[in-house]
CSV table of C-alpha atoms in Angstrom, one decimal:
chain,number,residue,atom,x,y,z
A,1,ARG,CA,-32.2,-49.4,44.3
A,2,TYR,CA,-35.6,-50.4,43.1
A,3,ASP,CA,-37.2,-53.7,44.3
A,4,GLU,CA,-39.4,-54.9,41.4
A,5,THR,CA,-41.2,-57.5,43.6
A,6,GLN,CA,-42.0,-55.2,46.5
A,7,LYS,CA,-42.5,-52.2,44.2
A,8,THR,CA,-40.4,-49.9,46.4
A,9,THR,CA,-37.0,-48.3,46.7
A,10,ILE,CA,-34.4,-49.5,49.1
A,11,MET,CA,-31.5,-47.6,50.6
A,12,MET,CA,-28.2,-49.4,49.8
A,13,ARG,CA,-25.7,-47.4,51.8
A,14,LYS,CA,-25.0,-43.9,53.1
A,15,LYS,CA,-21.9,-41.8,52.6
A,16,GLU,CA,-20.1,-41.4,55.9
A,17,GLY,CA,-19.8,-37.7,55.5
A,18,ASN,CA,-19.4,-35.0,52.9
A,19,VAL,CA,-15.9,-34.2,54.0
A,20,ASP,CA,-14.7,-37.7,53.4
A,21,TYR,CA,-15.6,-37.4,49.7
A,22,LYS,CA,-14.5,-33.9,49.3
A,23,TYR,CA,-18.1,-32.8,48.7
A,24,PHE,CA,-18.8,-29.1,48.7
A,25,PRO,CA,-21.8,-27.0,47.6
A,26,GLU,CA,-21.9,-25.8,44.0
A,27,PRO,CA,-21.8,-22.0,44.4
A,28,ASN,CA,-23.8,-21.3,41.2
A,29,ILE,CA,-26.8,-23.5,42.1
A,30,PHE,CA,-29.1,-22.2,44.7
A,31,PRO,CA,-30.5,-24.7,47.3
A,32,ILE,CA,-33.7,-26.3,46.1
A,33,ARG,CA,-36.5,-26.5,48.8
A,34,LEU,CA,-39.7,-28.0,47.6
A,35,ASP,CA,-42.9,-26.8,49.2
A,36,ALA,CA,-44.6,-29.8,50.9
A,37,GLN,CA,-48.1,-28.7,49.7
A,38,TRP,CA,-46.8,-28.4,46.1
A,39,VAL,CA,-45.5,-32.0,46.3
A,40,LYS,CA,-48.8,-33.2,47.8
A,41,ASP,CA,-50.8,-31.5,45.1
A,42,ILE,CA,-48.8,-33.2,42.4
A,43,GLN,CA,-49.2,-36.6,44.1
A,44,GLY,CA,-52.9,-36.0,44.4
A,45,ASN,CA,-53.3,-35.2,40.7
A,46,LEU,CA,-51.2,-38.0,39.2
A,47,GLU,CA,-53.1,-39.8,36.5
A,48,GLU,CA,-53.7,-43.6,36.8
A,49,LEU,CA,-50.5,-45.5,36.8
A,50,PRO,CA,-49.9,-48.8,34.9
A,51,ASP,CA,-50.2,-51.0,38.0
A,52,GLN,CA,-53.4,-49.3,39.0
A,53,ARG,CA,-54.8,-49.7,35.5
A,54,LYS,CA,-53.9,-53.3,35.5
A,55,GLU,CA,-55.8,-53.9,38.8
A,56,ARG,CA,-58.8,-52.1,37.4
A,57,TYR,CA,-58.8,-54.2,34.2
A,58,MET,CA,-58.8,-57.3,36.3
A,59,SER,CA,-61.5,-56.2,38.8
A,60,ASP,CA,-63.8,-54.2,36.5
A,61,PHE,CA,-63.3,-56.0,33.2
A,62,GLY,CA,-62.6,-59.5,34.5
A,63,LEU,CA,-59.3,-59.9,32.6
A,64,ASN,CA,-56.7,-62.3,33.8
A,65,ASP,CA,-53.3,-61.2,35.0
A,66,TYR,CA,-51.5,-61.9,31.7
A,67,ASP,CA,-54.0,-60.1,29.4
A,68,ALA,CA,-54.2,-57.1,31.7
A,69,GLY,CA,-50.4,-57.0,31.9
A,70,VAL,CA,-50.0,-57.1,28.1
A,71,LEU,CA,-52.4,-54.2,27.6
A,72,VAL,CA,-51.0,-51.8,30.2
A,73,ALA,CA,-47.4,-52.5,29.0
A,74,THR,CA,-48.0,-50.0,26.3
A,75,ARG,CA,-50.1,-46.9,27.0
A,76,GLU,CA,-51.3,-46.6,23.4
A,77,LEU,CA,-52.6,-50.2,23.4
A,78,ALA,CA,-54.4,-49.7,26.7
A,79,ASP,CA,-56.0,-46.5,25.5
A,80,PHE,CA,-57.1,-48.3,22.3
A,81,PHE,CA,-58.6,-51.1,24.3
A,82,GLU,CA,-60.5,-48.8,26.6
A,83,GLU,CA,-61.9,-46.9,23.6
A,84,VAL,CA,-63.2,-50.2,22.2
A,85,CYS,CA,-64.8,-51.1,25.5
A,86,LYS,CA,-66.8,-47.9,25.7
A,87,GLU,CA,-69.6,-49.5,23.6
A,88,THR,CA,-69.4,-53.2,24.6
A,89,ASP,CA,-69.3,-55.3,27.7
A,90,ALA,CA,-67.6,-58.2,25.9
A,91,TYR,CA,-64.3,-57.2,27.6
A,92,LYS,CA,-62.5,-60.5,27.3
A,93,LYS,CA,-63.3,-60.8,23.6
A,94,ALA,CA,-62.2,-57.2,23.0
A,95,ALA,CA,-58.9,-57.9,24.8
A,96,ASN,CA,-58.3,-61.0,22.7
A,97,TRP,CA,-58.9,-59.1,19.4
A,98,VAL,CA,-56.6,-56.2,20.5
A,99,ILE,CA,-53.8,-58.4,22.0
A,100,VAL,CA,-53.8,-61.1,19.3
A,101,GLU,CA,-55.4,-60.0,16.1
A,102,LEU,CA,-54.6,-56.3,16.1
A,103,THR,CA,-51.0,-56.8,17.2
A,104,ALA,CA,-50.4,-59.5,14.7
A,105,ALA,CA,-51.9,-57.4,11.8
A,106,LEU,CA,-49.7,-54.4,12.8
A,107,ASN,CA,-46.6,-56.6,12.9
A,108,LYS,CA,-47.4,-58.1,9.6
A,109,ALA,CA,-47.9,-54.7,8.0
A,110,ASN,CA,-44.8,-53.4,9.8
A,111,LEU,CA,-46.9,-50.6,11.4
A,112,LYS,CA,-46.7,-48.9,14.7
A,113,LEU,CA,-49.8,-48.6,16.8
A,114,ARG,CA,-49.9,-44.8,16.2
A,115,ASP,CA,-50.2,-45.5,12.5
A,116,ASN,CA,-53.0,-48.1,13.0
A,117,PRO,CA,-55.6,-47.7,10.2
A,118,CYS,CA,-58.2,-49.5,12.3
A,119,THR,CA,-60.5,-47.3,14.4
A,120,ALA,CA,-61.2,-48.1,18.0
A,121,SER,CA,-64.7,-49.4,17.5
A,122,SER,CA,-66.6,-52.3,19.0
A,123,GLN,CA,-69.0,-52.7,16.1
A,124,MET,CA,-67.5,-56.0,14.8
A,125,ILE,CA,-67.3,-57.5,18.3
A,126,ASN,CA,-70.9,-56.5,19.0
A,127,MET,CA,-72.0,-58.2,15.7
A,128,VAL,CA,-70.3,-61.4,16.8
A,129,GLU,CA,-72.0,-61.2,20.2
A,130,LYS,CA,-75.4,-60.7,18.7
A,131,GLY,CA,-74.9,-63.6,16.3
A,132,GLU,CA,-75.0,-61.3,13.2
A,133,ILE,CA,-71.7,-62.8,12.0
A,134,SER,CA,-69.6,-65.7,13.1
A,135,GLY,CA,-66.2,-65.6,14.6
A,136,LYS,CA,-64.8,-67.0,11.3
A,137,GLN,CA,-66.5,-64.3,9.4
A,138,ALA,CA,-65.2,-61.7,11.8
A,139,LYS,CA,-61.6,-62.5,10.8
A,140,VAL,CA,-62.5,-61.6,7.2
A,141,VAL,CA,-64.2,-58.4,8.3
A,142,PHE,CA,-61.2,-57.5,10.4
A,143,GLU,CA,-58.9,-57.8,7.4
A,144,GLU,CA,-61.1,-55.1,5.7
A,145,ILE,CA,-61.2,-53.0,8.9
A,146,MET,CA,-57.4,-52.9,8.8
A,147,LYS,CA,-57.8,-51.2,5.4
A,148,GLY,CA,-59.8,-48.5,7.0
A,149,LYS,CA,-63.2,-49.8,6.1
A,150,ASP,CA,-66.4,-49.7,8.1
A,151,PRO,CA,-67.3,-53.2,9.5
A,152,ARG,CA,-71.1,-52.9,8.8
A,153,LYS,CA,-70.4,-51.9,5.2
A,154,VAL,CA,-68.1,-54.9,4.8
A,155,VAL,CA,-70.7,-57.3,6.1
A,156,GLU,CA,-73.3,-55.9,3.8
A,157,GLU,CA,-71.0,-55.8,0.7
A,158,LYS,CA,-69.9,-59.4,1.3
A,159,GLY,CA,-73.4,-60.7,2.2
A,160,MET,CA,-72.1,-62.0,5.5
A,161,LYS,CA,-75.0,-61.2,7.8
A,162,GLN,CA,-76.1,-64.3,9.6
A,163,MET,CA,-79.6,-65.7,9.4
A,164,SER,CA,-80.8,-65.6,12.9
A,165,ASP,CA,-84.6,-65.6,12.3
A,166,GLU,CA,-85.9,-68.7,14.0
A,167,GLY,CA,-88.9,-69.1,11.7
A,168,ALA,CA,-86.8,-68.9,8.5
A,169,LEU,CA,-84.2,-71.3,10.0
A,170,LEU,CA,-86.9,-73.8,11.0
A,171,ALA,CA,-88.4,-73.8,7.5
A,172,MET,CA,-84.9,-74.5,6.1
A,173,ILE,CA,-84.2,-77.2,8.7
A,174,THR,CA,-87.5,-78.9,8.0
A,175,GLN,CA,-86.6,-79.2,4.3
A,176,VAL,CA,-83.1,-80.6,5.1
A,177,LEU,CA,-84.6,-83.2,7.6
A,178,ASP,CA,-87.2,-84.3,5.1
A,179,ALA,CA,-84.4,-84.8,2.5
A,180,ASN,CA,-82.2,-86.8,4.8
A,181,PRO,CA,-84.2,-89.5,6.6
A,182,GLN,CA,-81.1,-91.6,7.1
A,183,SER,CA,-79.5,-88.9,9.2
A,184,ILE,CA,-82.6,-88.9,11.4
A,185,ALA,CA,-82.4,-92.7,11.8
A,186,ASP,CA,-78.7,-92.4,12.6
A,187,PHE,CA,-79.4,-89.8,15.3
A,188,LYS,CA,-82.0,-92.0,16.9
A,189,ASN,CA,-79.4,-94.8,16.9
A,190,GLY,CA,-77.0,-92.7,18.9
A,191,LYS,CA,-74.8,-91.4,16.1
A,192,ASP,CA,-74.2,-87.8,17.2
A,193,ARG,CA,-72.2,-87.0,14.1
A,194,ALA,CA,-75.5,-87.0,12.2
A,195,VAL,CA,-76.2,-83.6,13.8
A,196,GLY,CA,-73.0,-82.2,12.4
A,197,PHE,CA,-73.9,-83.4,8.9
A,198,LEU,CA,-77.3,-81.8,9.1
A,199,VAL,CA,-75.9,-78.6,10.3
A,200,GLY,CA,-73.6,-78.7,7.3
A,201,GLN,CA,-76.5,-79.2,5.0
A,202,VAL,CA,-78.4,-76.2,6.4
A,203,MET,CA,-75.2,-74.1,6.2
A,204,LYS,CA,-74.9,-75.1,2.5
A,205,ALA,CA,-78.5,-74.3,1.8
A,206,SER,CA,-78.2,-70.9,3.5
A,207,LYS,CA,-74.9,-70.2,1.7
A,208,GLY,CA,-73.1,-70.0,5.0
A,209,GLN,CA,-75.4,-67.4,6.5
A,210,ALA,CA,-77.3,-69.6,9.0
A,211,ASN,CA,-76.4,-68.9,12.6
A,212,PRO,CA,-74.4,-72.1,13.5
A,213,ALA,CA,-75.2,-72.2,17.2
A,214,MET,CA,-78.9,-71.6,16.6
A,215,THR,CA,-79.0,-74.0,13.8
A,216,ASN,CA,-77.4,-76.7,15.9
A,217,ARG,CA,-79.9,-76.2,18.7
A,218,LEU,CA,-82.9,-76.1,16.5
A,219,ILE,CA,-81.9,-79.3,14.6
A,220,GLN,CA,-81.5,-81.2,17.9
A,221,GLU,CA,-84.9,-80.0,19.1
A,222,GLU,CA,-86.5,-81.0,15.8
A,223,LEU,CA,-84.8,-84.4,15.7
A,224,LYS,CA,-86.2,-85.2,19.2
A,225,LYS,CA,-89.7,-84.5,17.9
A,226,ARG,CA,-89.4,-87.1,15.1
């Protein structure tokens, strides 16, 4: 029998003897004798097995045991994940999108992975990493990717590209601060929620295109100068 925990086979019992069970050779089947070198060659050329792949995902990609296990449970899913990872080092983020978002979208559309309209590309993930689009915007982009569309074209068509130019953001932040002196006073009085309000005003002024993280940082820096 096979011991799942130890990953090995275990002998259960041996027959006492062929004669006891009335065993006799099948006259029409020749004895099969496997050449030892042939067996060794096969073993040496075996492709990566699921457990080995899981260990590699954990050691090389930094994935946890659960995520690595989910990916290697299906060869197609693992192959898709590796294709995505060819052009990004955001392995954890790639795993999350494949395991959660892709799987959910396929289930919702009642599609098998082999019929997946989404190409194995890291473009959208890289755009999030570079701050070109937010995580929230990525979900909208992903919906269009699942229709077979190119992520960069979707971002351009929907005017989603984030404003990450520090000079342009500072100019907008200055205008917002000048228009909201009470928020500046609130911040100096220890009311941290004032920062959130000001970030919201900048996002509104930029029509949602300002880089949220950069905007938050720049606002706090500017507030400390006033």
